[in-house]
Amino acid sequence: MNIDQLNTPCLVLNEEKLSNNIERIRNRLDEKALIFRPHMKTAKCIEVGRRMMKSPQGPIAVSTLKEAEKFAEAGVLDILYAVGIAPSKLEAVSALRSRGIDLSIVIDSVSQAEAVAARARLDRDPIPVLIEIDADGSRGGVRFDASEKVLTIARELHAGGAELRGVLTYSGATYECRDVDEIRAVAERERQAAVHSAGLLRNAGFPCPIVSVGSTPTASFSENFADITEVRAGVFAFSDLVMAGLGVCSVDDIALSVLASVIGHSHDGHRILVDAGWMAVSRDLGTASQRVDQGYGVICDLDGKIIPDLIMSAASQEHGILSLRSGSRVSLPNLPIGSMVRILPNHACATAAQHQRYHVVSSGSHVLSDVWERFSGW
Amino acid sequence: MNIDQLNTPCLVLNEEKLSNNIERIRNRLDEKALIFRPHMKTAKCIEVGRRMMKSPQGPIAVSTLKEAEKFAEAGVLDILYAVGIAPSKLEAVSALRSRGIDLSIVIDSVSQAEAVAARARLDRDPIPVLIEIDADGSRGGVRFDASEKVLTIARELHAGGAELRGVLTYSGATYECRDVDEIRAVAERERQAAVHSAGLLRNAGFPCPIVSVGSTPTASFSENFADITEVRAGVFAFSDLVMAGLGVCSVDDIALSVLASVIGHSHDGHRILVDAGWMAVSRDLGTASQRVDQGYGVICDLDGKIIPDLIMSAASQEHGILSLRSGSRVSLPNLPIGSMVRILPNHACATAAQHQRYHVVSSGSHVLSDVWERFSGW
């Protein structure tokens, strides 16, 4: 079957680009002797996950317990649930751990430490915990300079028989950077916050075997990983226009696209309508704050070759409107009704989440080589 | 089971508000002796759809052929697929029609008319077609003043043995309006474009039994439906903050919310973190261009009561950040870790699409009365 026989809209995944993207990050982290813990939040797919992991047993990071359950079923043993735990989710954590999964969790408050300690006592299970450290104020985590709070959390966990496994930082600020130098500066602050907190814990007599940092920009560009033990990253495998805008990859590295059919022309031929709206590409406008605003996505032909200056400039639920960038001097391509295009996404995590499967092809080929199911929900 | 026992994030649907929203629109259109064709694109759920429909057989409008298939399986016979047809989808249209479903489709080009005519000849099936008329340049449709094109499409359909069933307009511009008077003005232009095109076709000897307009703002406020036969609307059933911002409903009418758990506090207690990020509420920021920017959504307590000035101001994939509106004089509520909140969505279509089911409750009750599955994909 060829991809031009697929029902549109749907996802097309270029396996060659996927493999290259994975190899690039993996080689980089191997050279630096770091453990790589790929994040499954983007792909949510066993086949993609297996290509990202070093071993079928992991390690991996996940953003939902649904991901943890699915990858556990597929044989993964070392799973970090990298979102601060809600106490009500501890029962599901226990259930997975009782099946032999080394599921670790993240906390950043004394209140969570108390809940985890209570659960550890109840289950007589040393639930492994990483303390999240906030390096840049972007999201969660204990402020890196709130030493007393970090130590109180550690003491509470220890008293309850939970395992303090380490510290974790996430630098959302890397996504706001304008160039590689800025990314490196932010990543260095992230590293320092993590290493400082690990030192604090160790000096107080607590073990802190894992010092985990991550995000695709950090994993791609940070030069200094001194005293870091592991790196997390997820979106790198598919890559997207936001990553290309940050300089993390080139637009040509993007492995994921949305296949769409032309269904109309309007505005005296200045607009092309396709059957992929925001339901198919998501509402993510992540490049709007970057140097080049790509609208809802960059348009390629069926071979995956970029059509000059053509972007999805507007979207409703099931309609995408393609037009030339303002100021473009090229003319609109001839795309009659029924033609197919491929749309490169702003944000692969958001776009992939709108679909149920990946249609796998190789570069330059229209032949469908495989179909990989993905899962969603919580 | 009570909703505070649900795994978060998840959707909570207030059945009483749902029923009231449906009754309000239905009564309005009944009074005006219009056929109501509710749109299933928001709910994508048989149980909600049945409440929206006048009869278990329909009529309904759908935004995907997947919706058509699911509602056909549930016994609906009169289905309008209200997105311009891609020629490659005609085979699926034929398959549904051969099962006895009165599935009608929409076109706005001679090229589509040719494809439909060819299919009608091949199947010996008078595929019913509505010509989409563009009243405001917002999306698809033949320009209302392009009379010759409308007639060429009609002749092509007729020659192939397809059934010209009518004309259809959609006024996306109603979503950009700032008040009810503007909505009425836009809706009147929409009406005129549809009625003008119907007259054109009838004068040329073509039948045009259906003259269809729609959108929730049009259905809610238009005063003049002269010569219109049917009205389409979808989001009204749940309602959302965009509709409230337009004045179509009050915030208190919104039937859909995302249930979330508090997982942290940051910025010296000025921010509350919940386990519902953009994956759970969608990336839709539809109120950003309205008078009141609601961020990613308005926060209510577990009873559904609005917490003054608290909105979701930022989101990453699985983290929502709650904070007070800038300039607020109230203080942040006490929401310890593990507390639950309900988030009212900007755009119900986008938020619902991120989930697999609705958890049904009544106003003022925490008791889960039902769980309704929804579907997605194409």
CSV table of C-alpha atoms in Angstrom, one decimal, chain B residues 1-366:
chain,number,residue,atom,x,y,z
B,1,MET,CA,-18.9,6.4,43.2
B,2,ASN,CA,-18.2,10.1,43.8
B,3,ILE,CA,-16.3,12.2,41.3
B,4,ASP,CA,-13.6,12.9,44.0
B,5,GLN,CA,-12.6,9.2,43.5
B,6,LEU,CA,-12.0,9.6,39.8
B,7,ASN,CA,-8.5,9.3,38.3
B,8,THR,CA,-7.5,12.8,37.2
B,9,PRO,CA,-7.4,14.5,34.8
B,10,CYS,CA,-10.8,13.6,33.3
B,11,LEU,CA,-13.9,15.1,31.9
B,12,VAL,CA,-17.0,15.9,34.1
B,13,LEU,CA,-20.2,16.6,32.4
B,14,ASN,CA,-23.2,18.2,34.2
B,15,GLU,CA,-26.2,16.5,32.7
B,16,GLU,CA,-28.7,19.1,34.0
B,17,LYS,CA,-26.8,22.0,32.3
B,18,LEU,CA,-26.4,19.9,29.1
B,19,SER,CA,-30.2,19.3,29.0
B,20,ASN,CA,-30.9,23.0,29.7
B,21,ASN,CA,-28.6,24.1,26.9
B,22,ILE,CA,-30.2,21.7,24.5
B,23,GLU,CA,-33.7,22.7,25.4
B,24,ARG,CA,-33.0,26.4,25.0
B,25,ILE,CA,-31.8,26.1,21.4
B,26,ARG,CA,-34.4,23.6,20.5
B,27,ASN,CA,-37.3,25.7,21.8
B,28,ARG,CA,-35.9,28.7,20.0
B,29,LEU,CA,-35.7,26.9,16.6
B,30,ASP,CA,-39.1,25.1,17.2
B,31,GLU,CA,-40.8,28.5,17.7
B,32,LYS,CA,-39.4,29.6,14.3
B,33,ALA,CA,-40.5,26.3,12.7
B,34,LEU,CA,-37.0,25.4,11.6
B,35,ILE,CA,-35.5,22.0,11.3
B,36,PHE,CA,-32.7,21.6,13.8
B,37,ARG,CA,-29.7,19.6,12.6
B,38,PRO,CA,-27.4,19.3,15.7
B,39,HIS,CA,-23.7,18.9,14.9
B,40,MET,CA,-21.9,16.0,16.5
B,41,LYS,CA,-18.4,17.4,16.1
B,42,THR,CA,-18.2,18.6,19.8
B,43,ALA,CA,-19.7,15.6,21.6
B,44,LYS,CA,-18.7,12.6,19.5
B,45,CYS,CA,-20.8,10.5,21.8
B,46,ILE,CA,-23.9,8.6,21.2
B,47,GLU,CA,-25.6,9.4,24.6
B,48,VAL,CA,-25.0,13.1,24.1
B,49,GLY,CA,-26.0,12.9,20.5
B,50,ARG,CA,-29.3,11.3,21.3
B,51,ARG,CA,-30.2,14.1,23.7
B,52,MET,CA,-29.4,16.6,21.0
B,53,MET,CA,-31.4,14.9,18.3
B,54,LYS,CA,-35.1,15.3,17.8
B,55,SER,CA,-35.5,11.6,16.8
B,56,PRO,CA,-33.1,8.6,17.2
B,57,GLN,CA,-32.9,8.7,13.3
B,58,GLY,CA,-31.6,12.2,13.2
B,59,PRO,CA,-31.1,14.5,11.4
B,60,ILE,CA,-27.5,15.3,12.4
B,61,ALA,CA,-24.4,17.0,10.9
B,62,VAL,CA,-20.9,15.5,11.4
B,63,SER,CA,-17.4,16.7,10.8
B,64,THR,CA,-15.8,13.4,10.0
B,65,LEU,CA,-16.9,10.1,8.3
B,66,LYS,CA,-15.9,8.4,11.5
B,67,GLU,CA,-18.7,10.3,13.3
B,68,ALA,CA,-21.1,9.3,10.4
B,69,GLU,CA,-20.1,5.6,10.8
B,70,LYS,CA,-20.6,5.7,14.6
B,71,PHE,CA,-23.9,7.4,14.5
B,72,ALA,CA,-25.1,5.2,11.6
B,73,GLU,CA,-24.3,2.1,13.8
B,74,ALA,CA,-26.4,3.7,16.5
B,75,GLY,CA,-29.4,4.0,14.2
B,76,VAL,CA,-29.1,7.5,12.8
B,77,LEU,CA,-30.4,7.7,9.2
B,78,ASP,CA,-30.1,11.3,8.1
B,79,ILE,CA,-26.5,12.5,8.3
B,80,LEU,CA,-24.9,15.5,6.6
B,81,TYR,CA,-21.1,15.3,6.4
B,82,ALA,CA,-20.5,19.1,6.6
B,83,VAL,CA,-16.9,19.3,5.4
B,84,GLY,CA,-16.1,19.7,1.7
B,85,ILE,CA,-15.6,16.2,0.3
B,86,ALA,CA,-12.2,14.9,-0.7
B,87,PRO,CA,-12.7,12.7,-3.8
B,88,SER,CA,-10.9,9.9,-2.1
B,89,LYS,CA,-13.6,9.8,0.6
B,90,LEU,CA,-16.4,9.0,-1.9
B,91,GLU,CA,-15.8,5.3,-1.5
B,92,ALA,CA,-16.5,5.5,2.2
B,93,VAL,CA,-19.6,7.7,1.4
B,94,SER,CA,-20.9,5.0,-1.0
B,95,ALA,CA,-20.3,2.3,1.6
B,96,LEU,CA,-22.4,4.1,4.2
B,97,ARG,CA,-25.1,4.9,1.6
B,98,SER,CA,-25.3,1.3,0.5
B,99,ARG,CA,-26.3,0.4,4.1
B,100,GLY,CA,-29.3,2.6,3.8
B,101,ILE,CA,-28.0,5.8,5.4
B,102,ASP,CA,-29.2,9.0,3.9
B,103,LEU,CA,-25.7,10.5,4.0
B,104,SER,CA,-25.4,13.9,2.2
B,105,ILE,CA,-22.2,15.7,1.4
B,106,VAL,CA,-20.9,19.2,0.7
B,107,ILE,CA,-18.9,20.6,-2.3
B,108,ASP,CA,-17.8,24.0,-3.5
B,109,SER,CA,-16.0,23.3,-6.8
B,110,VAL,CA,-16.7,22.0,-10.3
B,111,SER,CA,-13.9,19.5,-9.7
B,112,GLN,CA,-15.7,18.0,-6.7
B,113,ALA,CA,-19.0,18.0,-8.7
B,114,GLU,CA,-17.3,16.0,-11.5
B,115,ALA,CA,-15.9,13.5,-9.0
B,116,VAL,CA,-19.4,13.1,-7.3
B,117,ALA,CA,-21.1,12.8,-10.6
B,118,ALA,CA,-18.7,10.1,-11.7
B,119,ARG,CA,-19.4,8.2,-8.4
B,120,ALA,CA,-23.1,8.7,-8.7
B,121,ARG,CA,-23.0,7.1,-12.2
B,122,LEU,CA,-20.8,4.3,-11.1
B,123,ASP,CA,-23.0,3.4,-8.1
B,124,ARG,CA,-26.3,4.4,-9.9
B,125,ASP,CA,-26.9,6.2,-6.6
B,126,PRO,CA,-28.3,9.8,-6.5
B,127,ILE,CA,-25.7,11.0,-3.9
B,128,PRO,CA,-27.3,14.0,-2.2
B,129,VAL,CA,-25.2,17.1,-2.3
B,130,LEU,CA,-25.3,20.6,-0.7
B,131,ILE,CA,-23.4,23.4,-2.4
B,132,GLU,CA,-21.4,25.3,0.2
B,133,ILE,CA,-21.8,29.1,-0.2
B,134,ASP,CA,-19.2,31.4,1.2
B,135,ALA,CA,-20.9,34.4,2.9
B,136,ASP,CA,-17.9,36.0,4.6
B,137,GLY,CA,-14.6,34.6,3.2
B,138,SER,CA,-13.8,32.8,6.4
B,139,ARG,CA,-13.3,29.3,5.1
B,140,GLY,CA,-14.7,27.3,2.2
B,141,GLY,CA,-17.6,27.7,-0.2
B,142,VAL,CA,-18.4,29.3,-3.6
B,143,ARG,CA,-18.5,33.0,-3.3
B,144,PHE,CA,-22.2,34.0,-3.0
B,145,ASP,CA,-21.8,36.3,-6.0
B,146,ALA,CA,-20.2,33.7,-8.2
B,147,SER,CA,-23.5,32.7,-9.8
B,148,GLU,CA,-22.1,31.1,-12.9
B,149,LYS,CA,-19.9,28.7,-10.8
B,150,VAL,CA,-22.9,27.7,-8.6
B,151,LEU,CA,-24.9,26.9,-11.7
B,152,THR,CA,-22.0,25.0,-13.4
B,153,ILE,CA,-21.7,22.8,-10.2
B,154,ALA,CA,-25.5,22.2,-10.2
B,155,ARG,CA,-25.5,21.2,-13.9
B,156,GLU,CA,-22.5,18.9,-13.5
B,157,LEU,CA,-24.2,17.2,-10.5
B,158,HIS,CA,-27.5,16.9,-12.3
B,159,ALA,CA,-25.9,15.5,-15.4
B,160,GLY,CA,-24.2,12.7,-13.4
B,161,GLY,CA,-27.4,11.8,-11.6
B,162,ALA,CA,-26.4,13.1,-8.2
B,163,GLU,CA,-29.2,14.9,-6.2
B,164,LEU,CA,-28.8,18.6,-5.7
B,165,ARG,CA,-30.3,18.8,-2.2
B,166,GLY,CA,-29.6,22.4,-1.4
B,167,VAL,CA,-27.2,25.0,-0.2
B,168,LEU,CA,-25.3,25.5,3.0
B,169,THR,CA,-23.4,28.3,4.6
B,170,TYR,CA,-21.2,28.5,7.7
B,171,SER,CA,-20.3,31.9,9.2
B,172,GLY,CA,-17.0,31.5,11.0
B,173,ALA,CA,-17.1,35.3,11.3
B,174,THR,CA,-19.6,35.0,14.2
B,175,TYR,CA,-16.8,33.7,16.4
B,176,GLU,CA,-14.9,37.0,15.9
B,177,CYS,CA,-17.9,39.2,16.9
B,178,ARG,CA,-17.7,41.4,20.0
B,179,ASP,CA,-21.4,41.5,20.9
B,180,VAL,CA,-24.8,40.2,20.0
B,181,ASP,CA,-25.6,43.0,17.5
B,182,GLU,CA,-22.5,42.1,15.5
B,183,ILE,CA,-23.5,38.4,15.6
B,184,ARG,CA,-27.0,39.3,14.3
B,185,ALA,CA,-25.5,41.4,11.4
B,186,VAL,CA,-23.1,38.6,10.4
B,187,ALA,CA,-25.9,36.0,10.6
B,188,GLU,CA,-28.1,38.1,8.4
B,189,ARG,CA,-25.4,38.3,5.7
B,190,GLU,CA,-25.0,34.5,6.1
B,191,ARG,CA,-28.8,34.1,5.6
B,192,GLN,CA,-28.9,36.4,2.6
B,193,ALA,CA,-26.0,34.5,0.9
B,194,ALA,CA,-27.8,31.2,1.4
B,195,VAL,CA,-31.2,32.5,0.3
B,196,HIS,CA,-29.7,34.3,-2.7
B,197,SER,CA,-28.0,31.1,-3.9
B,198,ALA,CA,-31.1,29.0,-3.4
B,199,GLY,CA,-33.1,31.5,-5.5
B,200,LEU,CA,-30.5,31.4,-8.2
B,201,LEU,CA,-30.7,27.6,-8.4
B,202,ARG,CA,-34.5,27.5,-8.3
B,203,ASN,CA,-34.7,30.2,-11.0
B,204,ALA,CA,-32.5,28.0,-13.2
B,205,GLY,CA,-34.8,25.1,-12.7
B,206,PHE,CA,-32.9,23.2,-10.1
B,207,PRO,CA,-34.5,21.9,-6.9
B,208,CYS,CA,-33.1,23.3,-3.7
B,209,PRO,CA,-35.1,21.9,-0.8
B,210,ILE,CA,-32.6,22.6,1.9
B,211,VAL,CA,-31.2,26.0,2.8
B,212,SER,CA,-29.0,25.4,5.8
B,213,VAL,CA,-27.2,27.9,8.0
B,214,GLY,CA,-25.5,27.5,11.2
B,215,SER,CA,-23.1,27.9,14.1
B,216,THR,CA,-24.1,28.2,17.8
B,217,PRO,CA,-24.0,32.0,17.7
B,218,THR,CA,-26.3,32.1,14.6
B,219,ALA,CA,-28.7,29.6,16.1
B,220,SER,CA,-28.7,31.5,19.4
B,221,PHE,CA,-29.2,35.0,18.2
B,222,SER,CA,-30.3,35.4,14.6
B,223,GLU,CA,-33.8,37.0,14.5
B,224,ASN,CA,-34.4,36.5,10.9
B,225,PHE,CA,-34.5,33.0,9.4
B,226,ALA,CA,-36.8,33.9,6.5
B,227,ASP,CA,-36.5,31.3,3.7
B,228,ILE,CA,-34.0,29.2,5.8
B,229,THR,CA,-35.1,25.6,6.2
B,230,GLU,CA,-32.6,24.2,8.7
B,231,VAL,CA,-30.0,25.3,11.3
B,232,ARG,CA,-26.9,23.6,12.4
B,233,ALA,CA,-25.1,24.0,15.8
B,234,GLY,CA,-22.9,21.9,18.0
B,235,VAL,CA,-21.0,23.5,20.8
B,236,PHE,CA,-24.1,25.0,22.4
B,237,ALA,CA,-24.8,21.6,24.1
B,238,PHE,CA,-21.7,21.9,26.3
B,239,SER,CA,-21.0,25.6,25.9
B,240,ASP,CA,-17.6,27.1,26.8
B,241,LEU,CA,-15.8,30.2,27.7
B,242,VAL,CA,-15.5,31.4,24.1
B,243,MET,CA,-19.3,31.2,23.8
B,244,ALA,CA,-19.7,33.0,27.2
B,245,GLY,CA,-17.3,35.7,26.0
B,246,LEU,CA,-19.5,36.2,22.9
B,247,GLY,CA,-22.6,36.5,25.2
B,248,VAL,CA,-24.1,33.3,23.8
B,249,CYS,CA,-24.4,31.8,27.3
B,250,SER,CA,-23.3,32.6,30.8
B,251,VAL,CA,-20.2,31.0,32.3
B,252,ASP,CA,-22.7,29.2,34.6
B,253,ASP,CA,-24.2,27.4,31.7
B,254,ILE,CA,-21.0,25.6,30.8
B,255,ALA,CA,-21.7,21.8,31.2
B,256,LEU,CA,-18.2,20.5,30.6
B,257,SER,CA,-15.2,20.7,32.9
B,258,VAL,CA,-11.9,19.0,33.4
B,259,LEU,CA,-11.4,17.5,36.8
B,260,ALA,CA,-7.8,18.0,38.1
B,261,SER,CA,-5.8,17.4,41.3
B,262,VAL,CA,-3.5,19.9,42.9
B,263,ILE,CA,0.1,18.5,42.8
B,264,GLY,CA,2.1,21.5,44.0
B,265,HIS,CA,2.6,25.1,44.8
B,266,SER,CA,5.3,27.4,43.6
B,267,HIS,CA,6.5,31.1,43.4
B,268,ASP,CA,6.0,31.5,47.2
B,269,GLY,CA,2.5,30.2,47.0
B,270,HIS,CA,1.4,32.4,44.1
B,271,ARG,CA,1.0,29.5,41.8
B,272,ILE,CA,-0.9,26.3,42.1
B,273,LEU,CA,0.1,23.3,40.0
B,274,VAL,CA,-2.5,20.8,38.9
B,275,ASP,CA,-2.2,17.5,37.0
B,276,ALA,CA,-4.1,18.8,34.0
B,277,GLY,CA,-1.9,20.5,31.3
B,278,TRP,CA,-2.6,21.2,27.7
B,279,MET,CA,-3.0,17.5,27.0
B,280,ALA,CA,-6.1,17.6,29.2
B,281,VAL,CA,-7.5,21.0,28.4
B,282,SER,CA,-6.1,21.4,24.8
B,283,ARG,CA,-3.9,24.2,23.5
B,284,ASP,CA,-7.0,26.3,22.6
B,285,LEU,CA,-6.6,29.9,23.8
B,286,GLY,CA,-9.8,31.1,22.1
B,287,THR,CA,-10.6,33.8,24.7
B,288,ALA,CA,-7.2,35.5,24.2
B,289,SER,CA,-8.7,37.7,21.5
B,290,GLN,CA,-11.9,38.4,23.5
B,291,ARG,CA,-12.6,41.1,26.1
B,292,VAL,CA,-11.6,38.8,29.0
B,293,ASP,CA,-8.6,36.5,28.4
B,294,GLN,CA,-9.3,33.3,30.4
B,295,GLY,CA,-5.9,31.8,29.8
B,296,TYR,CA,-6.3,28.0,29.5
B,297,GLY,CA,-9.6,28.1,31.5
B,298,VAL,CA,-11.5,29.2,34.6
B,299,ILE,CA,-11.1,27.3,37.8
B,300,CYS,CA,-14.1,26.0,39.9
B,301,ASP,CA,-14.1,24.1,43.1
B,302,LEU,CA,-15.3,20.4,43.1
B,303,ASP,CA,-18.9,21.6,43.3
B,304,GLY,CA,-18.5,23.5,40.1
B,305,LYS,CA,-18.5,26.9,41.8
B,306,ILE,CA,-16.2,29.5,40.3
B,307,ILE,CA,-13.2,30.4,42.4
B,308,PRO,CA,-12.9,34.2,42.1
B,309,ASP,CA,-10.2,35.3,39.6
B,310,LEU,CA,-8.4,32.0,39.5
B,311,ILE,CA,-7.5,30.9,36.0
B,312,MET,CA,-5.1,28.4,34.4
B,313,SER,CA,-2.5,30.9,33.3
B,314,ALA,CA,0.0,28.5,31.7
B,315,ALA,CA,0.3,24.9,30.8
B,316,SER,CA,2.8,22.3,29.8
B,317,GLN,CA,1.9,18.8,28.6
B,318,GLU,CA,0.7,17.4,32.0
B,319,HIS,CA,1.1,20.4,34.3
B,320,GLY,CA,-1.4,23.3,34.6
B,321,ILE,CA,-0.4,26.4,36.4
B,322,LEU,CA,-3.2,28.2,38.2
B,323,SER,CA,-2.8,31.8,39.3
B,324,LEU,CA,-4.9,34.9,40.0
B,325,ARG,CA,-5.7,37.2,37.1
B,326,SER,CA,-3.3,40.2,37.0
B,327,GLY,CA,-4.7,43.0,39.1
B,328,SER,CA,-6.9,40.8,41.2
B,329,ARG,CA,-7.5,41.9,44.7
B,330,VAL,CA,-8.7,38.6,46.1
B,331,SER,CA,-6.2,36.2,47.7
B,332,LEU,CA,-5.3,32.8,46.4
B,333,PRO,CA,-7.6,30.1,47.8
B,334,ASN,CA,-6.2,27.5,50.1
B,335,LEU,CA,-5.9,24.4,47.9
B,336,PRO,CA,-3.6,21.9,49.5
B,337,ILE,CA,-2.0,19.1,47.6
B,338,GLY,CA,-4.6,16.5,46.7
B,339,SER,CA,-7.5,19.0,46.5
B,340,MET,CA,-9.5,18.8,43.3
B,341,VAL,CA,-10.7,21.5,41.0
B,342,ARG,CA,-12.8,21.7,37.9
B,343,ILE,CA,-11.5,23.7,34.9
B,344,LEU,CA,-14.0,25.3,32.5
B,345,PRO,CA,-12.7,25.1,28.9
B,346,ASN,CA,-12.2,27.8,26.4
B,347,HIS,CA,-13.4,25.6,23.6
B,348,ALA,CA,-15.4,22.5,24.4
B,349,CYS,CA,-14.8,20.9,21.0
B,350,ALA,CA,-11.0,21.0,21.5
B,351,THR,CA,-11.1,20.0,25.2
B,352,ALA,CA,-13.5,17.1,24.8
B,353,ALA,CA,-11.3,15.8,22.0
B,354,GLN,CA,-8.4,15.2,24.4
B,355,HIS,CA,-10.5,12.6,26.3
B,356,GLN,CA,-12.1,9.2,25.9
B,357,ARG,CA,-15.2,9.5,28.0
B,358,TYR,CA,-17.5,11.8,30.0
B,359,HIS,CA,-18.2,11.4,33.7
B,360,VAL,CA,-21.8,12.4,34.2
B,361,VAL,CA,-23.0,14.3,37.3
B,362,SER,CA,-25.9,16.5,38.2
B,363,SER,CA,-25.6,20.1,39.5
B,364,GLY,CA,-24.6,20.3,43.1
B,365,SER,CA,-24.0,16.5,43.3
B,366,HIS,CA,-20.7,14.6,43.5
